[in-house]
XYZ file of N, CA and C in Angstrom:
552
model
N 97.483 201.154 74.393
C 96.502 200.345 75.539
C 95.502 199.483 74.566
N 95.430 198.343 74.998
C 94.314 197.406 74.272
C 92.913 197.826 74.944
N 92.099 197.230 74.161
C 90.661 197.260 74.808
C 90.519 196.590 76.211
N 91.129 195.391 76.021
C 91.066 194.357 77.404
C 91.725 195.257 78.422
N 92.767 195.964 78.403
C 93.564 196.436 79.507
C 92.811 197.683 80.036
N 91.930 198.417 79.029
C 91.217 199.490 79.411
C 89.899 199.156 80.059
N 89.405 197.818 79.743
C 88.347 197.390 80.311
C 88.697 196.941 81.838
N 90.006 196.505 82.108
C 90.527 196.091 83.268
C 90.724 197.179 84.102
N 91.190 198.173 83.695
C 91.312 199.603 84.178
C 90.062 200.064 84.919
N 89.028 200.130 83.934
C 87.695 200.623 84.210
C 87.329 199.753 85.517
N 87.269 198.509 85.328
C 86.696 197.698 86.322
C 87.465 197.814 87.719
N 88.596 198.135 87.569
C 89.461 197.990 88.908
C 88.947 199.412 89.432
N 88.978 200.316 88.749
C 88.521 201.857 89.234
C 87.196 201.741 89.869
N 86.310 201.157 89.530
C 84.643 200.938 90.104
C 85.018 200.213 91.345
N 85.897 199.342 91.794
C 85.951 198.840 93.064
C 86.682 200.000 94.138
N 86.362 200.269 95.032
C 86.830 200.888 96.045
C 88.019 200.281 96.886
N 88.871 200.856 97.408
C 89.861 200.327 98.263
C 90.166 201.048 99.738
N 90.558 200.130 100.402
C 90.837 200.737 101.605
C 92.194 200.187 102.170
N 92.573 200.347 103.484
C 93.911 199.924 103.899
C 94.409 198.342 103.491
N 95.818 198.264 103.339
C 96.196 197.065 102.530
C 96.711 195.889 103.664
N 96.463 194.949 103.519
C 97.347 193.572 104.174
C 98.501 193.459 103.810
N 99.178 192.571 104.745
C 100.599 192.305 104.105
C 100.194 190.745 103.211
N 100.313 191.003 101.971
C 100.396 189.950 100.992
C 101.782 189.561 100.397
N 102.272 188.469 100.708
C 103.374 187.951 100.162
C 103.299 187.675 98.631
N 104.125 188.546 97.814
C 103.918 188.377 96.404
C 104.242 186.838 95.937
N 105.317 186.235 96.568
C 105.904 184.984 96.373
C 104.850 183.722 96.440
N 103.707 184.236 97.008
C 102.395 183.079 97.374
C 101.597 183.204 96.363
N 101.588 184.193 95.635
C 100.482 184.424 94.583
C 100.865 184.275 93.284
N 99.831 183.502 92.444
C 100.124 183.217 91.054
C 98.862 182.957 90.591
N 98.792 182.684 89.127
C 97.293 182.495 88.371
C 97.620 181.466 87.291
N 96.703 180.768 86.950
C 96.534 179.744 86.178
C 95.417 179.703 84.927
N 95.721 179.657 83.901
C 94.577 179.380 82.901
C 94.777 178.094 82.010
N 93.543 177.903 81.172
C 93.682 176.723 80.269
C 94.409 176.886 79.175
N 94.886 175.956 78.290
C 95.522 176.138 77.155
C 94.450 176.300 76.016
N 93.263 176.593 76.145
C 92.245 176.643 75.226
C 91.971 178.118 74.782
N 92.498 178.938 75.305
C 92.361 180.441 75.139
C 92.083 181.228 76.082
N 91.623 180.789 77.288
C 91.335 181.866 78.447
C 92.414 182.709 78.777
N 92.068 183.814 79.245
C 93.166 184.936 79.667
C 93.083 185.459 80.799
N 94.177 185.612 81.370
C 94.240 186.573 82.896
C 95.073 187.873 82.506
N 94.331 188.796 82.944
C 94.621 190.213 82.629
C 94.904 190.971 83.901
N 95.990 191.448 84.179
C 96.405 192.443 85.341
C 97.574 193.364 85.318
N 97.315 194.318 86.010
C 98.467 195.596 86.002
C 99.519 194.768 86.822
N 100.750 194.882 86.350
C 102.092 194.135 87.114
C 102.403 195.278 88.144
N 102.740 194.937 89.230
C 102.845 193.255 89.793
C 101.349 192.904 90.155
N 101.058 191.369 90.056
C 100.069 190.937 90.636
C 99.599 191.289 91.880
N 100.714 191.271 92.683
C 100.393 191.824 94.002
C 101.015 193.193 94.344
N 100.049 194.208 94.750
C 100.492 195.533 94.762
C 100.442 195.722 96.506
N 100.859 197.031 96.749
C 100.739 197.356 98.170
C 99.357 197.268 98.982
N 98.520 197.294 97.986
C 97.059 197.012 98.855
C 96.318 195.712 98.722
N 96.642 195.182 97.585
C 95.585 193.821 97.211
C 96.212 193.252 96.178
N 95.821 192.080 96.147
C 95.865 191.212 94.700
C 94.710 191.788 93.850
N 95.064 191.833 92.525
C 93.846 192.018 91.562
C 94.066 191.464 90.186
N 93.137 190.840 89.784
C 93.135 189.950 88.591
C 91.831 189.834 87.866
N 91.822 190.011 86.471
C 90.666 189.730 85.831
C 90.828 188.805 84.633
N 89.743 188.038 84.782
C 89.736 186.717 83.728
C 88.978 186.686 82.678
N 89.211 186.330 81.591
C 88.303 186.098 80.506
C 88.398 184.420 80.032
N 87.436 183.865 80.537
C 87.293 182.458 80.256
C 86.526 182.068 79.208
N 86.931 180.963 78.260
C 86.341 180.848 76.901
C 85.449 179.832 77.383
N 84.141 179.417 76.507
C 83.406 178.333 76.733
C 84.113 177.128 76.655
N 83.565 175.997 77.343
C 84.077 174.817 77.254
C 84.384 174.481 75.872
N 85.534 173.599 75.636
C 86.017 173.338 74.176
C 85.011 172.295 73.598
N 84.856 171.106 74.438
C 84.074 170.001 74.278
C 84.274 169.192 75.393
N 83.611 167.688 75.161
C 83.285 166.996 76.260
C 84.761 166.634 77.098
N 85.561 166.444 76.347
C 86.878 166.213 77.055
C 87.767 167.226 77.497
N 87.585 168.587 77.058
C 88.608 169.449 77.159
C 87.607 170.709 77.758
N 87.565 171.057 79.071
C 87.161 172.156 79.995
C 87.951 173.327 80.058
N 87.433 174.439 79.869
C 88.159 175.791 80.152
C 88.236 176.136 81.621
N 89.351 176.679 82.121
C 89.318 177.011 83.570
C 90.435 178.278 83.498
N 90.091 178.815 84.796
C 91.010 180.336 85.247
C 90.981 180.102 86.689
N 92.204 180.534 87.454
C 92.298 180.327 88.951
C 93.409 181.406 89.291
N 92.988 181.934 90.249
C 93.928 182.941 91.037
C 94.334 181.755 92.291
N 95.671 181.676 92.233
C 96.275 180.486 93.312
C 97.121 181.095 94.448
N 96.738 180.711 95.654
C 97.532 181.174 96.610
C 98.410 180.004 97.266
N 99.595 179.943 97.069
C 100.466 178.751 97.468
C 100.585 178.779 99.360
N 100.305 177.931 99.897
C 100.333 178.157 101.410
C 101.598 177.915 101.610
N 102.128 178.833 102.523
C 103.630 179.069 102.899
C 104.243 177.703 103.330
N 103.365 176.953 104.152
C 103.831 175.743 104.672
C 103.285 174.446 104.023
N 102.831 174.618 102.909
C 102.315 173.684 101.939
C 101.262 172.753 102.631
N 100.391 173.407 103.693
C 99.491 172.651 104.541
C 98.478 173.262 105.065
N 97.338 173.012 105.322
C 96.418 173.446 106.219
C 96.533 172.926 107.440
N 97.576 172.399 107.988
C 97.566 171.481 109.464
C 97.043 172.205 110.411
N 97.012 173.255 110.940
C 96.662 174.145 112.065
C 95.437 174.973 111.794
N 94.855 174.822 110.538
C 93.953 175.656 110.169
C 92.427 175.031 110.489
N 91.676 175.826 110.983
C 90.122 175.209 110.920
C 89.182 176.338 110.065
N 89.545 177.472 109.738
C 88.936 178.391 109.120
C 89.790 179.238 108.279
N 89.155 179.840 107.205
C 89.873 180.709 106.302
C 89.139 182.132 106.473
N 89.899 183.165 106.582
C 89.256 184.505 106.685
C 89.644 185.275 105.440
N 88.781 185.818 104.751
C 89.175 186.662 103.435
C 88.421 187.874 103.338
N 89.161 188.827 103.143
C 88.454 190.045 102.664
C 88.739 190.225 101.080
N 87.448 190.238 100.399
C 87.779 190.138 98.848
C 86.595 191.296 98.147
N 86.786 191.379 97.066
C 85.884 191.855 96.161
C 85.896 190.907 94.726
N 84.678 190.657 94.399
C 84.435 189.823 93.083
C 83.063 189.990 92.320
N 83.309 190.389 91.142
C 81.920 190.635 90.425
C 81.051 189.341 90.110
N 81.621 188.162 90.564
C 81.001 187.051 90.353
C 80.865 186.152 91.818
N 79.940 185.303 91.737
C 80.404 184.588 93.258
C 81.718 183.984 93.134
N 82.358 183.821 94.212
C 83.750 183.404 94.328
C 83.833 182.213 94.794
N 84.608 181.082 94.131
C 84.558 179.605 94.652
C 86.048 179.692 95.247
N 86.190 179.039 96.523
C 87.333 178.653 96.918
C 87.612 177.176 97.035
N 88.741 176.894 96.343
C 88.956 175.221 96.211
C 90.369 175.177 97.290
N 90.208 173.838 97.678
C 91.363 173.257 98.450
C 92.316 172.459 97.769
N 93.402 172.655 97.124
C 93.941 172.109 96.157
C 94.815 170.933 96.894
N 94.284 169.808 96.977
C 94.532 168.593 97.740
C 95.229 167.444 96.651
N 96.251 167.093 96.931
C 97.110 166.143 96.264
C 96.122 164.762 95.657
N 95.483 164.386 96.352
C 94.761 163.192 96.397
C 93.752 163.211 95.150
N 93.289 164.517 94.841
C 92.145 164.598 93.742
C 92.805 165.427 92.656
N 94.010 165.856 92.425
C 94.865 166.391 91.586
C 95.433 165.407 90.607
N 96.389 166.121 89.741
C 97.186 165.327 89.234
C 98.255 164.349 89.762
N 98.553 164.479 91.039
C 99.397 163.269 91.646
C 98.494 162.481 92.252
N 97.328 162.496 92.160
C 96.075 161.693 92.852
C 95.253 160.965 91.798
N 94.086 161.129 91.776
C 93.156 160.538 90.936
C 92.980 161.322 89.622
N 93.286 162.328 89.696
C 93.439 163.210 88.195
C 91.842 163.745 87.979
N 90.855 163.783 89.186
C 89.323 164.174 88.913
C 89.537 165.782 88.984
N 90.218 166.226 89.876
C 90.437 167.610 90.316
C 89.046 168.180 90.648
N 88.454 167.269 91.396
C 87.140 167.463 92.225
C 87.523 167.697 93.674
N 88.446 169.052 93.783
C 88.740 169.160 95.120
C 87.438 169.921 96.011
N 87.792 169.605 97.128
C 86.687 170.320 98.059
C 86.781 171.954 97.928
N 85.587 172.378 97.946
C 85.386 173.806 97.803
C 84.177 174.194 98.519
N 83.954 175.672 98.532
C 82.880 176.338 99.008
C 82.650 177.682 98.042
N 81.676 178.325 98.054
C 81.207 179.356 97.471
C 80.749 180.502 98.052
N 81.457 181.775 97.933
C 81.066 183.053 98.571
C 80.388 183.801 97.502
N 79.530 184.696 98.177
C 78.711 185.755 97.246
C 79.428 186.691 96.552
N 79.055 187.077 95.365
C 79.687 188.062 94.703
C 79.714 189.208 95.818
N 80.664 190.125 95.619
C 80.994 191.312 96.462
C 81.351 192.685 95.609
N 80.736 193.611 95.319
C 81.172 194.714 94.611
C 81.849 195.651 95.415
N 81.580 195.577 96.901
C 82.634 196.308 97.807
C 83.454 195.399 98.645
N 84.439 195.887 99.315
C 85.057 194.967 100.363
C 84.309 194.365 101.178
N 84.361 192.877 101.083
C 83.332 191.930 102.203
C 84.391 191.270 102.944
N 84.338 190.982 104.216
C 85.309 189.969 104.914
C 84.190 188.945 105.296
N 84.727 187.567 105.142
C 83.954 186.401 105.155
C 84.910 185.399 105.813
N 84.344 184.829 107.015
C 85.060 183.724 107.771
C 84.648 182.476 107.183
N 85.164 181.365 106.646
C 84.356 180.108 106.466
C 85.309 178.970 107.091
N 84.397 177.921 107.362
C 85.138 176.997 108.077
C 85.321 175.884 107.367
N 86.262 175.017 107.550
C 86.756 174.034 106.638
C 85.295 173.201 106.478
N 84.837 172.953 107.414
C 83.594 172.008 107.504
C 82.584 172.335 106.476
N 82.641 173.867 105.799
C 81.509 173.939 104.958
C 82.074 173.910 103.614
N 83.189 173.190 103.525
C 83.815 172.890 102.004
C 83.217 171.271 101.496
N 82.765 171.013 100.377
C 82.311 169.951 99.926
C 82.910 169.682 98.652
N 82.881 168.477 98.144
C 83.075 168.416 96.651
C 82.099 168.689 95.717
N 82.457 168.945 94.439
C 81.502 169.342 93.775
C 80.577 168.445 93.127
N 79.288 168.889 92.661
C 78.401 168.136 92.194
C 78.675 167.265 91.132
N 79.771 167.757 90.077
C 80.260 167.078 88.924
C 81.391 165.906 89.302
N 81.799 165.651 90.473
C 82.615 164.784 91.006
C 82.263 163.410 90.331
N 83.213 163.035 89.650
C 83.105 161.391 88.957
C 82.807 160.386 90.146
N 82.158 159.538 89.669
C 81.663 158.406 90.727
C 83.066 157.624 90.981
N 83.939 157.683 90.079
C 85.158 156.698 90.177
C 86.201 157.589 91.188
N 86.059 158.705 91.609
C 86.772 159.295 92.427
C 86.372 159.332 93.817
N 87.278 158.408 94.618
C 86.945 158.068 96.078
C 87.307 159.306 97.012
N 86.128 159.379 97.636
C 86.069 160.670 98.604
C 87.117 160.287 99.755
N 88.170 160.952 99.926
C 89.281 160.767 101.010
C 89.098 161.774 102.158
N 88.066 162.746 102.093
C 88.176 163.849 103.071
C 89.012 164.752 102.673
N 89.298 165.786 103.757
C 90.030 166.790 103.539
C 91.165 166.300 104.362
N 92.261 166.183 103.739
C 93.414 165.799 104.317
C 94.472 167.093 104.398
N 94.102 167.849 105.681
C 94.717 169.138 105.529
C 96.242 169.035 105.463
N 96.954 167.927 105.719
C 98.612 167.871 105.420
C 98.808 167.958 103.539
N 97.727 167.586 102.980
C 97.945 167.362 101.762
C 97.405 168.638 100.750
N 96.891 169.492 101.474
C 96.317 170.698 100.903
C 97.576 171.753 100.686
N 98.025 172.019 99.258
C 99.112 172.832 99.351
C 98.827 174.353 98.917
N 97.630 174.564 98.305
C 97.224 175.984 97.988
C 95.823 176.010 98.178
N 95.354 177.220 98.007
C 93.964 177.783 97.888
C 93.647 178.283 96.493
N 92.669 177.742 95.670
C 92.311 178.645 94.287
C 91.168 179.124 94.396
N 91.088 180.465 93.975
C 90.179 181.360 94.062
C 89.572 181.237 92.497
N 88.354 180.825 92.385
C 87.881 180.903 91.165
C 86.667 181.384 90.840
N 86.456 182.318 89.868
C 85.142 182.847 89.631
C 84.255 181.950 88.903
N 83.054 182.099 89.832
C 81.787 180.895 89.393
C 81.155 181.331 87.968
N 81.926 180.922 86.903
C 81.386 180.892 85.637
C 81.089 179.746 85.263
N 79.957 179.823 84.497
C 79.552 178.490 83.942
C 80.296 177.971 82.670
N 80.470 176.500 82.495
C 81.448 175.939 81.604
C 80.873 176.191 80.238
N 79.658 175.952 80.024
C 78.990 176.479 78.635
C 79.281 177.542 78.150
N 79.299 178.725 78.936
C 79.237 180.021 78.460
C 80.688 180.667 78.789
N 81.481 180.189 79.639
C 82.545 181.122 79.990
C 82.128 182.454 80.456
N 82.887 183.521 80.184
C 82.671 184.705 80.694
C 83.844 185.609 81.205
N 83.539 186.784 81.510
C 84.491 187.740 82.389
C 84.338 187.847 83.760
N 85.662 188.076 84.551
C 85.464 188.171 85.854
C 86.495 189.027 86.431
N 86.412 189.750 87.520
C 87.534 190.431 88.469
C 87.372 189.827 89.817
N 88.601 189.670 90.262
C 88.746 189.321 91.719
C 89.846 190.070 92.432
N 89.843 190.578 93.739
C 90.521 191.274 94.469
C 90.672 190.918 95.570
N 91.507 190.558 96.206
C 91.624 190.092 97.620
C 92.976 190.989 98.487
N 92.474 191.561 99.399
C 93.170 192.345 100.272
C 93.757 191.720 101.538
N 93.007 190.589 102.025
C 93.473 190.036 103.297
C 93.196 188.771 103.349
N 93.970 187.642 103.732
C 93.757 186.473 103.775
C 94.482 185.612 105.210
N 93.712 185.016 106.055
C 94.447 184.284 106.995
C 93.711 183.058 107.342
N 94.740 182.096 108.014
C 94.161 180.789 108.451
C 94.053 181.024 109.765
N 93.228 180.344 110.182
C 92.585 180.625 111.722
C 92.333 179.114 112.423
N 92.899 178.996 113.627
C 92.304 177.613 114.266
C 90.830 177.576 114.802
């Protein structure tokens, strides 16, 4: 067992768990940058009770190359069409950013990746939070050349769950999610 896997097991054990929600493993994945950031988890990523993943994010490489880590929920209908709110039961040892992956701001759009987002507080114990899509905004670092087209719900294909780690420092984080629902 590596030091990182032991660290992950200890961190996971420190979080309490309760009844599970139905989480479809086909809808969950993760992504990390090509600069050395890592995702650590016990297989499978989605177990009977929750999704759990630990990230190690390296500091920003240089002005042109940022590091990043993401837990991704692919929306089953590839759309937020009927949703007005997101309800989430989670644990996170850092504040948790929820990003709306919208094609207008991603690789198929302007390439800014300045997706609409909101930040939830860190939660050492299970916390249920409901957030309205109206509470999402584009990040402060959005480039001036990236035209704001608003949230186009039919263009949002996934939700990204990102630990709020600073670019300059990187860092470690643990995220667990046991319930996610989209509400009108």
